[in-house]
Amino acid sequence: MALRKRIWSSAPYLLLVISVVPIMVGYLWLLINSFSTRTEGLLPVGELTLNNWSFLLETPFGRGYPSIWRVTLNTFLIASFMTITVVLVSSLAGYALSRLNFPGRRQFLSLTLILHAFPSVTLLIGIFFVLRTLSLYNTLIGVGLVMVGFEMPFGIWLMKGFFDNVSWDMERAALIDGASRLQVWWQIIIPTLKPGIAALAIFAFVSGWNAWLVPKTFTIGAGKQATLSVYLQNFQGDTVAVDWGTVTAVGLFQLIPVALFFIFTQDLLLSIYAGGAKGGS
Amino acid sequence: MKVKLENLSKRWGKVVGVEGINLDINDGEFVVFLGPSGCGKTTTLLMVAGIYKPSGGIIRFDGRVVNEVGPKDRNIGMVFQSYALYPHMTVMQNISYPLRLMKTPKSEMIERSQRVADMMGIGELMDRRPAFLSGGQQQRVALGRALVKEPELLLFDEPLSNLDARLRLSMRSEIKRLQIDLGITSIYVTHDQVEAMTMADRIAVMKDGQLHAYDTPTEVYDRPRTLFIARFVGNPPMNITEVDVSQTNGAYHASSEGLELVIPADRGEKAAAKGSVMMGIRPEDIMIDSEGIPGEVFGVEPLGRDHLIDVKIGDIHYYLLVDPSLNLKSGDRVKLGFNTKKCQFFDKKTERSLLWN
């Protein structure tokens, strides 16, 4: 009886473990391969080596190409710019769309939804002309702005949804307690939405960090404005054999900050405040 | 603080929330807005709070027009049905929030909040978050937060509806006692007529955005001005039937199928002028009487102290309260006496009382 119970209660875990194995194997291969010259399956052939990580010290593409550190800084700047802008603008816009009644509110909402559904690839050429006219082509700020634009509809809708779930009563209570509209937003509503904001921040940061299409399109090759994904792609040239060892090392390098970021924010992400309200409107 | 509503209205486009409310509230008075959901009572309350702007009319606090004054400058406290506590703040932070916004010095803030919490019996819970409190405790925190800035006007929006029945009873008397002790003018919104009867100095009965009556509980109960009030106030509700009232040989008679009652002259005279009217009589004014009108018991509902029985006379059902020891069952034949001194009469069309207008 006890044994049967134990088998049943562990069944879900077994299922989860089985489904996670292929993914874990992928990461394991990434890790092992980045320290070997060659691998056969998961096993390294020959001795382990640090050679693949030499890109940290000298640029593998020769002079005139930016170092990995410069590229990392670029990526970090774009991802941070995106996180801050998307979170700030979405939480203000989401609040307005959820709470204030202004002319054009419905139209604005449907427009952002359409923009979100719009395949961004089709916009690339148009955006190219816009950026060139504004002299923002091949600049970090240009790339950052375009990516913020692509992310914003999602952010606004997400935040609007969160604000919709905050009870009106709580906001009215704060107004009666003596708060101004901005104080209500900052001291009462935003703190209760912390998990939601953290989620949006992570989405924005990760999509900025991993972005490839937009930086690739609006910067020149592996130039001074390259981001990690663009940099990584340069290893897959047409003329030379791909150096998988270095590719995996750079890939792993790109993965580290995202993993760290997630580890530090997941507590916030998973902690959901039980509201003071039971029922009510 | 005195509150005066003059011809107050609220409309959203073509939708009418509240229409032409006139109301005077004296200093220290406890007024209950009573009505079914959607009658405009909460809308009126939110206009007094300054959350909604009136579409028409004037709100006065102590004679001063406050239509354009924001909620934070009205010096009011409000308690919500959903408690509306701030989930990310502790009890102490919740209660002291109004003081924090007034930039009260920290030591004074803590002292005043603690005093209010002690008064509410939640002084031990200051470090807890709302999520870790029971419904009753949460409501006390909400009450404490409304009281801490010593408001001149307290607003309650169905504050007891989310509590269980027993807690509701004790909180009801507690709020009433607190209000008497502190003497703060209060407006209390509810759809529960028992709450209204027990707590109010005066009851404002509302329906469809209009004020039907504004009077003391006994007046509202004994002299309902409209059919709606007669039906809504009182539990179990008043029996309403259609009767013909006429005068024969100097006496007034109300008759319908199987029913023939002699009506006191003062009431009968007013009803007879209309002829066909709606008659209302409360369950406690009908009793078993061997001299009375025969009927048949149709249903019995034990209420503990009394049994509520449903007696059919002709095709019409009358509800009355009887002693459980009578042991009445469905199908039993009984005779009913009517205390016609308490009969109410209403116009069939306008549904207004023929006695009290």
XYZ file of C-alpha atoms in Angstrom:
638
model
C 0.000 0.000 0.000
C 2.683 2.437 1.092
C 4.877 1.408 -1.805
C 2.092 1.873 -4.314
C 1.392 5.313 -2.913
C 5.030 6.234 -3.260
C 5.180 5.068 -6.836
C 2.111 7.110 -7.695
C 3.310 10.233 -5.982
C 6.667 10.044 -7.752
C 5.145 9.397 -11.172
C 4.775 13.105 -12.058
C 8.423 13.706 -11.205
C 9.496 10.805 -13.369
C 7.533 12.272 -16.267
C 9.090 15.667 -15.776
C 12.589 14.217 -15.588
C 12.067 12.259 -18.808
C 10.816 15.313 -20.673
C 13.685 17.452 -19.415
C 16.430 14.979 -20.384
C 16.745 15.951 -24.085
C 17.077 19.614 -23.139
C 19.618 18.879 -20.455
C 21.636 16.764 -22.908
C 21.792 19.768 -25.218
C 23.185 22.010 -22.489
C 25.544 19.290 -21.346
C 26.917 18.941 -24.875
C 27.354 22.704 -25.022
C 29.355 22.637 -21.815
C 31.508 19.646 -22.719
C 32.126 20.704 -26.281
C 33.300 24.144 -25.237
C 36.191 22.520 -23.369
C 37.153 19.930 -25.987
C 38.751 19.927 -29.420
C 36.210 17.509 -30.759
C 33.439 15.380 -29.320
C 32.016 12.040 -30.197
C 28.461 12.146 -28.933
C 28.751 13.499 -25.434
C 32.307 12.269 -24.941
C 35.263 14.560 -25.651
C 37.890 13.223 -28.033
C 41.412 13.826 -26.778
C 42.290 16.088 -23.883
C 40.203 18.867 -22.465
C 41.307 22.302 -23.599
C 40.759 25.971 -22.871
C 41.598 26.957 -26.429
C 37.953 27.467 -27.335
C 37.739 30.238 -24.766
C 40.617 32.234 -26.230
C 38.100 34.636 -27.753
C 37.856 36.177 -24.298
C 41.431 37.472 -24.654
C 41.864 38.191 -28.361
C 39.419 38.700 -31.141
C 39.303 35.697 -33.457
C 38.471 37.821 -36.515
C 41.651 39.880 -36.412
C 42.213 43.619 -36.128
C 39.400 46.072 -36.812
C 36.838 43.764 -35.274
C 35.497 44.528 -31.794
C 36.500 42.420 -28.823
C 33.993 40.122 -27.118
C 33.836 42.588 -24.222
C 32.809 45.430 -26.423
C 30.145 43.202 -27.984
C 28.936 42.093 -24.557
C 28.694 45.709 -23.448
C 26.686 46.532 -26.581
C 24.300 43.669 -25.908
C 23.968 44.633 -22.274
C 23.252 48.263 -23.151
C 20.570 47.308 -25.650
C 18.953 44.776 -23.316
C 18.974 47.216 -20.368
C 17.674 50.081 -22.463
C 14.897 47.804 -23.626
C 14.039 46.579 -20.139
C 13.865 50.043 -18.613
C 11.978 51.646 -21.473
C 9.514 48.823 -21.974
C 8.740 48.480 -18.253
C 8.385 52.206 -17.667
C 6.308 53.023 -20.740
C 4.176 49.872 -20.586
C 3.289 50.320 -16.937
C 2.250 53.937 -17.483
C 0.429 53.200 -20.731
C -1.150 50.054 -19.283
C -2.434 52.037 -16.309
C -3.895 54.717 -18.535
C -5.547 52.163 -20.815
C -6.933 50.221 -17.900
C -8.147 53.102 -15.737
C -8.622 56.334 -17.628
C -11.332 57.046 -20.128
C -9.874 59.111 -22.937
C -10.892 59.563 -26.564
C -9.331 56.986 -28.855
C -8.711 54.486 -26.088
C -10.362 51.578 -27.900
C -8.686 52.401 -31.196
C -5.327 52.588 -29.467
C -5.887 49.194 -27.895
C -6.814 47.495 -31.153
C -3.934 49.205 -32.949
C -1.387 47.869 -30.479
C -2.906 44.420 -30.813
C -2.628 44.562 -34.595
C 0.968 45.748 -34.305
C 1.734 42.872 -31.994
C 0.291 40.385 -34.463
C 2.129 41.996 -37.402
C 5.104 39.907 -38.634
C 8.081 42.121 -37.881
C 10.107 40.810 -40.830
C 7.825 42.600 -43.251
C 8.639 45.898 -41.579
C 12.398 45.596 -41.865
C 12.834 47.408 -45.172
C 10.554 50.239 -44.169
C 12.342 50.656 -40.866
C 15.682 50.634 -42.684
C 14.668 53.760 -44.619
C 13.360 55.423 -41.474
C 16.573 54.723 -39.570
C 18.757 55.926 -42.446
C 16.781 59.142 -42.731
C 17.161 59.728 -39.010
C 20.900 58.849 -39.206
C 20.264 56.045 -36.731
C 21.325 53.231 -39.028
C 24.218 51.227 -37.593
C 23.867 52.787 -34.131
C 23.034 51.086 -30.849
C 20.307 53.569 -30.072
C 18.662 52.883 -33.422
C 18.676 49.151 -32.831
C 17.440 49.660 -29.265
C 14.555 51.880 -30.360
C 13.397 49.435 -33.016
C 13.450 46.561 -30.563
C 11.591 48.579 -27.944
C 8.995 49.310 -30.622
C 8.563 45.624 -31.390
C 8.288 44.683 -27.715
C 6.008 47.505 -26.607
C 2.589 46.207 -27.771
C 3.148 43.000 -25.858
C 4.281 44.921 -22.770
C 1.349 47.316 -22.861
C -1.193 44.527 -23.175
C 0.444 42.528 -20.443
C 0.513 45.479 -18.050
C -3.031 46.511 -18.927
C -4.123 42.998 -17.992
C -2.363 43.275 -14.645
C -3.894 46.680 -13.912
C -7.348 45.377 -14.877
C -7.026 42.870 -12.052
C -6.316 45.478 -9.393
C -9.563 46.248 -7.608
C -11.041 49.702 -8.043
C -11.828 49.730 -4.368
C -8.160 49.639 -3.454
C -7.487 52.618 -5.647
C -10.497 54.501 -4.289
C -9.417 53.699 -0.749
C -6.009 55.216 -1.432
C -7.541 58.334 -2.997
C -9.750 58.786 0.053
C -6.776 58.149 2.351
C -5.280 61.234 0.763
C -3.084 59.997 -2.073
C -2.753 61.734 -5.434
C -3.254 59.791 -8.633
C 0.490 59.402 -9.122
C 0.974 58.341 -5.500
C -1.733 55.732 -5.917
C 0.055 54.413 -8.970
C 3.480 54.356 -7.396
C 2.782 53.486 -3.745
C -0.228 51.192 -4.043
C -0.629 49.681 -7.471
C 2.920 49.167 -8.688
C 4.015 47.355 -5.493
C 1.126 44.913 -5.773
C 2.133 44.214 -9.358
C 5.802 43.514 -8.604
C 5.696 39.908 -9.833
C 4.072 40.993 -13.078
C 6.586 43.767 -13.610
C 9.438 41.380 -12.881
C 8.045 39.001 -15.474
C 7.837 41.749 -18.071
C 11.355 42.931 -17.207
C 12.718 39.440 -17.735
C 10.893 39.021 -21.020
C 12.213 42.345 -22.242
C 15.770 41.745 -21.064
C 15.997 38.240 -22.488
C 14.517 39.225 -25.832
C 16.968 42.152 -25.978
C 19.887 39.967 -24.996
C 19.092 37.248 -27.520
C 17.928 39.496 -30.351
C 19.462 38.662 -33.691
C 17.214 39.764 -36.532
C 17.039 43.460 -35.723
C 20.726 43.980 -34.790
C 21.797 41.912 -37.770
C 19.671 43.968 -40.145
C 20.425 47.426 -38.836
C 24.133 47.156 -38.084
C 26.999 46.425 -40.435
C 28.414 42.941 -40.105
C 30.547 42.271 -37.055
C 31.296 45.946 -36.656
C 31.592 48.100 -33.547
C 27.819 47.900 -32.997
C 27.575 44.104 -33.038
C 25.649 42.205 -30.408
C 26.446 38.723 -29.125
C 24.077 36.899 -31.479
C 25.500 38.711 -34.496
C 29.019 38.056 -33.271
C 28.223 34.372 -32.834
C 26.915 34.146 -36.349
C 30.230 35.369 -37.743
C 31.795 32.053 -36.820
C 29.624 30.341 -39.378
C 31.394 31.693 -42.436
C 30.882 30.234 -45.925
C 34.549 29.753 -46.688
C 36.046 28.141 -43.585
C 34.941 25.126 -41.630
C 32.852 26.026 -38.588
C 34.855 25.920 -35.368
C 32.188 24.318 -33.194
C 34.380 24.487 -30.109
C 34.430 28.279 -30.172
C 30.778 28.503 -31.175
C 29.743 26.509 -28.126
C 32.040 28.549 -25.880
C 30.554 31.852 -27.106
C 27.072 30.376 -26.842
C 27.719 29.390 -23.260
C 29.169 32.803 -22.571
C 25.992 34.410 -23.887
C 23.907 32.131 -21.721
C 25.543 32.978 -18.382
C 24.009 36.415 -17.689
C 20.512 35.244 -18.615
C 20.818 32.293 -16.262
C 22.122 34.520 -13.466
C 19.407 37.085 -14.093
C 16.758 34.407 -13.846
C 18.175 32.870 -10.684
C 18.072 36.228 -8.919
C 14.601 37.245 -10.068
C 12.715 33.976 -9.919
C 11.812 34.441 -6.260
C 10.141 37.710 -7.139
C 8.632 36.115 -10.207
C 7.072 33.261 -8.305
C 5.970 35.107 -5.203
C 2.452 36.229 -5.805
C 0.971 38.429 -3.182
C -2.298 37.117 -1.842
C -4.495 40.188 -2.112
C -6.270 41.790 0.812
C -9.511 41.253 -1.014
C -11.750 38.240 -0.716
C -14.381 38.556 -3.385
C -15.748 42.045 -3.901
C -15.373 43.950 -7.085
C -20.313 67.430 10.112
C -23.584 68.168 8.337
C -24.061 66.788 4.846
C -26.609 68.077 2.397
C -27.416 66.667 -1.024
C -29.413 68.958 -3.277
C -31.010 67.536 -6.391
C -27.999 65.291 -6.880
C -27.784 63.348 -10.157
C -25.313 61.089 -11.885
C -25.584 60.020 -15.500
C -23.214 58.169 -17.799
C -24.315 59.245 -21.238
C -27.924 58.112 -21.372
C -27.637 55.735 -18.428
C -29.068 57.241 -15.269
C -27.313 56.208 -12.084
C -28.977 58.557 -9.636
C -31.665 61.155 -10.228
C -32.619 64.165 -8.127
C -31.614 63.071 -4.628
C -32.423 65.535 -1.835
C -31.113 64.601 1.574
C -30.070 66.255 4.824
C -27.774 64.550 7.279
C -27.310 66.047 10.734
C -24.053 66.208 12.623
C -23.328 62.847 14.261
C -26.200 61.108 12.553
C -26.027 57.534 11.253
C -27.804 57.332 7.915
C -28.299 54.104 5.983
C -28.819 54.033 2.221
C -30.982 50.984 1.659
C -31.984 49.449 -1.639
C -31.522 46.478 -3.967
C -28.334 46.227 -6.006
C -28.187 48.707 -8.856
C -30.442 51.222 -7.103
C -27.755 53.923 -7.061
C -26.861 53.842 -3.376
C -23.163 53.149 -3.938
C -23.093 55.714 -6.738
C -24.448 58.303 -4.326
C -21.883 57.293 -1.718
C -19.024 57.594 -4.205
C -20.214 61.070 -5.129
C -20.147 62.040 -1.463
C -16.643 60.551 -1.296
C -15.548 62.609 -4.289
C -14.683 59.594 -6.448
C -17.519 60.314 -8.876
C -18.294 63.819 -10.029
C -22.017 64.607 -9.918
C -23.655 65.277 -13.288
C -26.007 67.679 -11.585
C -26.883 69.026 -8.163
C -24.856 70.109 -5.190
C -23.120 68.366 -2.307
C -22.567 70.470 0.801
C -20.409 69.695 3.821
C -21.377 72.058 6.648
C -22.872 74.385 4.070
C -19.720 74.495 1.936
C -20.117 73.253 -1.655
C -17.642 70.389 -2.188
C -18.528 69.289 -5.714
C -15.078 70.190 -7.000
C -13.124 69.151 -3.899
C -11.004 66.019 -4.384
C -11.475 63.008 -2.122
C -8.257 63.668 -0.252
C -9.368 67.134 0.814
C -12.790 66.076 2.095
C -11.524 64.604 5.378
C -13.535 61.428 5.091
C -12.860 57.788 5.926
C -14.304 54.929 3.945
C -14.730 51.199 4.503
C -15.287 48.936 1.506
C -17.028 45.606 1.092
C -13.829 44.105 -0.299
C -11.859 45.694 2.585
C -9.524 47.182 -0.060
C -6.455 46.711 2.111
C -3.048 47.231 0.564
C -1.706 43.673 0.254
C 1.973 44.618 0.204
C 1.781 46.584 3.455
C 1.618 45.330 7.033
C -1.351 46.121 9.253
C 0.624 48.984 10.779
C 1.498 50.384 7.347
C -2.096 50.009 6.186
C -3.532 51.844 9.155
C -0.878 54.552 9.168
C -1.040 55.174 5.408
C -3.428 58.165 5.656
C -1.126 59.715 8.273
C 1.949 59.041 6.146
C 0.308 60.957 3.291
C -0.368 63.830 5.685
C 3.359 63.854 6.512
C 2.685 63.178 10.199
C 5.898 62.802 12.267
C 6.839 59.159 12.581
C 6.491 58.787 16.355
C 3.044 60.373 16.319
C 2.070 58.234 13.349
C 3.003 55.018 15.144
C 1.330 56.097 18.368
C -1.946 57.069 16.732
C -2.064 53.950 14.577
C -1.385 51.741 17.589
C -4.133 53.474 19.561
C -6.675 52.924 16.793
C -5.574 49.307 16.354
C -5.930 48.679 20.081
C -9.396 50.187 19.983
C -10.262 47.808 17.138
C -8.789 44.839 19.001
C -6.080 44.167 16.437
C -3.163 45.745 18.307
C -1.296 42.429 18.350
C -1.382 41.970 14.582
C 0.519 45.064 13.519
C 3.328 43.220 11.712
C 1.115 40.917 9.679
C 0.177 41.243 6.049
C -3.550 41.315 5.189
C -3.305 37.901 3.530
C -2.568 36.379 6.934
C -5.669 37.810 8.606
C -9.204 36.449 8.823
C -12.056 38.291 7.133
C -13.176 39.860 10.405
C -9.660 41.027 11.228
C -9.242 42.479 7.751
C -12.455 44.421 8.184
C -11.178 45.796 11.494
C -7.971 46.928 9.801
C -10.045 48.656 7.129
C -12.110 50.328 9.832
C -8.966 51.366 11.683
C -7.514 52.870 8.522
C -10.713 54.855 7.992
C -10.688 56.122 11.579
C -7.007 56.935 12.066
C -7.092 60.404 10.542
C -10.098 61.280 12.672
C -12.420 61.998 9.744
C -15.488 64.181 9.982
C -17.518 61.782 7.867
C -17.416 57.984 7.703
C -18.636 56.126 4.633
C -19.434 52.418 4.636
C -20.034 50.489 1.425
C -21.683 47.200 2.430
C -18.863 46.529 4.886
C -20.346 43.370 6.375
C -21.492 41.551 3.243
C -18.358 39.402 3.002
C -18.430 38.250 6.614
C -20.115 35.108 7.876
C -23.487 35.453 9.580
C -22.307 35.364 13.194
C -19.459 37.786 12.674
C -21.831 40.080 10.828
C -24.036 40.325 13.919
C -21.186 41.204 16.275
C -19.515 43.624 13.845
C -22.869 45.302 13.312
C -23.263 46.221 16.960
C -19.575 47.046 17.226
C -19.704 49.543 14.359
C -22.849 51.082 15.771
C -21.340 51.426 19.246
C -18.130 52.877 17.836
C -20.089 55.406 15.827
C -22.060 56.512 18.886
C -18.882 56.759 20.998
C -16.971 58.782 18.424
C -19.990 60.743 17.234
C -18.801 60.799 13.641
C -21.453 61.480 11.008
C -21.835 58.269 9.012
C -23.368 57.058 5.791
C -23.808 53.325 5.508
C -24.794 51.579 2.300
C -26.476 48.178 2.463
C -29.055 46.012 0.755
C -29.756 44.214 4.032
C -32.874 45.727 5.571
C -32.147 44.154 8.966
C -28.829 46.019 9.077
C -30.641 49.188 8.108
C -33.359 48.773 10.742
C -30.939 47.998 13.560
C -28.219 50.544 12.864
C -29.777 53.602 11.306
C -30.922 56.828 12.866
C -32.582 57.451 9.552
C -32.983 55.222 6.497
C -32.891 56.463 2.931
C -34.690 53.879 0.814
C -33.593 53.987 -2.814
C -34.800 52.306 -5.963
C -33.872 52.832 -9.609
C -31.743 55.855 -8.773
C -34.481 57.603 -6.842
C -35.038 58.282 -3.191
C -38.286 56.590 -2.083
C -38.242 57.547 1.564
C -36.011 59.184 4.111
C -37.148 58.589 7.661
C -36.510 56.807 10.937
C -36.593 52.993 10.874
C -39.927 52.784 12.718
C -41.527 55.320 10.383
C -40.236 53.459 7.341
C -41.549 50.214 8.785
C -44.931 51.429 10.018
C -45.687 53.985 7.346
C -44.227 52.777 4.042
C -44.729 55.497 1.467
C -44.547 53.220 -1.551
C -45.348 49.644 -2.364
C -41.659 49.045 -2.977
C -40.730 50.050 0.579
C -43.528 47.902 1.979
C -42.210 44.897 0.102
C -38.513 45.575 0.724
C -38.473 46.457 4.408
C -39.433 43.802 6.895
C -38.625 40.138 7.187
C -40.588 38.048 6.415
C -41.981 40.514 3.874
C -45.379 42.141 3.958
C -48.339 40.316 2.363
C -49.673 42.272 -0.590
C -53.041 41.531 -2.199
C -55.453 43.268 -4.466
C -58.706 44.232 -2.746
C -61.816 46.310 -3.349
C -62.545 48.803 -0.598
C -66.098 50.112 -0.272
C -68.361 51.724 2.285
C -71.581 50.028 3.339
C -73.735 51.038 6.289
C -71.068 53.450 7.533
C -68.373 50.748 7.774
C -65.494 50.237 5.372
C -64.951 46.799 3.888
C -62.014 45.365 2.010
C -62.923 42.328 -0.027
C -61.335 39.929 -2.442
C -61.857 36.265 -3.218
C -62.834 34.555 0.065
C -61.765 37.562 2.101
C -63.974 40.143 3.790
C -62.431 42.543 6.266
C -63.759 45.491 8.204
C -61.323 48.377 7.956
C -60.979 51.198 10.520
C -62.620 54.343 9.217
C -59.485 56.520 9.058
C -57.701 54.084 6.745
C -60.788 52.817 4.927
C -61.884 56.286 3.926
C -58.672 57.002 2.041
C -58.667 53.592 0.344
C -62.356 53.662 -0.568
C -61.787 56.796 -2.628
C -59.822 54.619 -5.069
C -61.971 51.493 -4.823
C -59.654 48.857 -6.230
C -56.327 49.066 -4.369
C -53.336 47.035 -3.170
C -53.589 46.070 0.474
C -50.520 45.233 2.545
C -50.444 43.496 5.871
C -47.405 42.286 7.769
C -47.100 38.613 8.838
C -47.147 39.643 12.513
C -50.522 41.324 12.022
C -52.198 38.088 10.952
C -52.913 35.458 13.599
C -54.786 32.223 14.098
C -58.272 33.182 15.284
C -61.227 30.838 15.737
C -63.580 33.662 14.702
C -61.565 34.407 11.609
C -61.588 33.683 7.901
C -61.119 30.042 6.881
C -58.133 28.963 4.840
C -55.861 26.028 4.214
C -52.230 25.641 5.282
C -50.159 25.354 2.123
C -46.606 25.243 3.525
C -44.728 25.397 6.821
C -41.218 26.808 7.304
C -39.731 26.272 10.772
C -37.692 29.326 11.768
C -36.805 28.094 15.248
C -38.711 30.356 17.587
C -41.638 30.636 15.166
C -42.998 28.775 12.211
C -43.642 30.776 9.073
C -46.758 29.336 7.514
C -48.286 29.939 4.145
C -52.103 29.932 4.233
C -54.244 29.927 1.135
C -57.504 31.825 1.199
C -59.192 31.375 -2.146
C -56.271 31.569 -4.543
C -54.234 34.010 -2.526
C -51.350 33.122 -0.229
C -50.856 34.824 3.139
C -47.743 34.425 5.235
C -47.863 34.591 9.020
C -45.833 33.557 12.033
C -47.296 30.985 14.420
C -46.297 29.162 17.583
C -44.479 25.908 16.663
C -46.418 24.043 19.418
C -49.558 24.356 17.282
C -47.911 21.717 15.118
C -49.610 22.808 11.909
C -49.061 20.801 8.741
C -49.811 21.318 5.089
C -53.457 20.692 4.358
C -54.691 21.689 7.835
C -57.717 23.982 7.948
C -57.175 27.155 9.955
C -58.985 30.413 10.562
C -57.139 33.711 10.313
C -57.740 36.998 12.066
C -56.380 40.211 10.551
C -55.255 43.199 12.604
C -56.822 45.687 10.238
C -55.558 48.673 12.261
C -52.183 47.973 10.639
C -53.388 47.523 7.037
C -51.585 49.516 4.368
C -53.207 50.678 1.145
C -51.451 51.559 -2.095
C -52.548 52.948 -5.416
C -52.396 50.188 -8.033
C -50.956 52.419 -10.720
C -48.597 54.787 -8.967
C -47.755 52.282 -6.212
C -47.754 55.161 -3.733
C -49.310 54.812 -0.310
C -52.863 56.116 -0.003
C -52.348 56.685 3.702
C -49.023 58.482 4.101
C -48.625 60.909 1.243
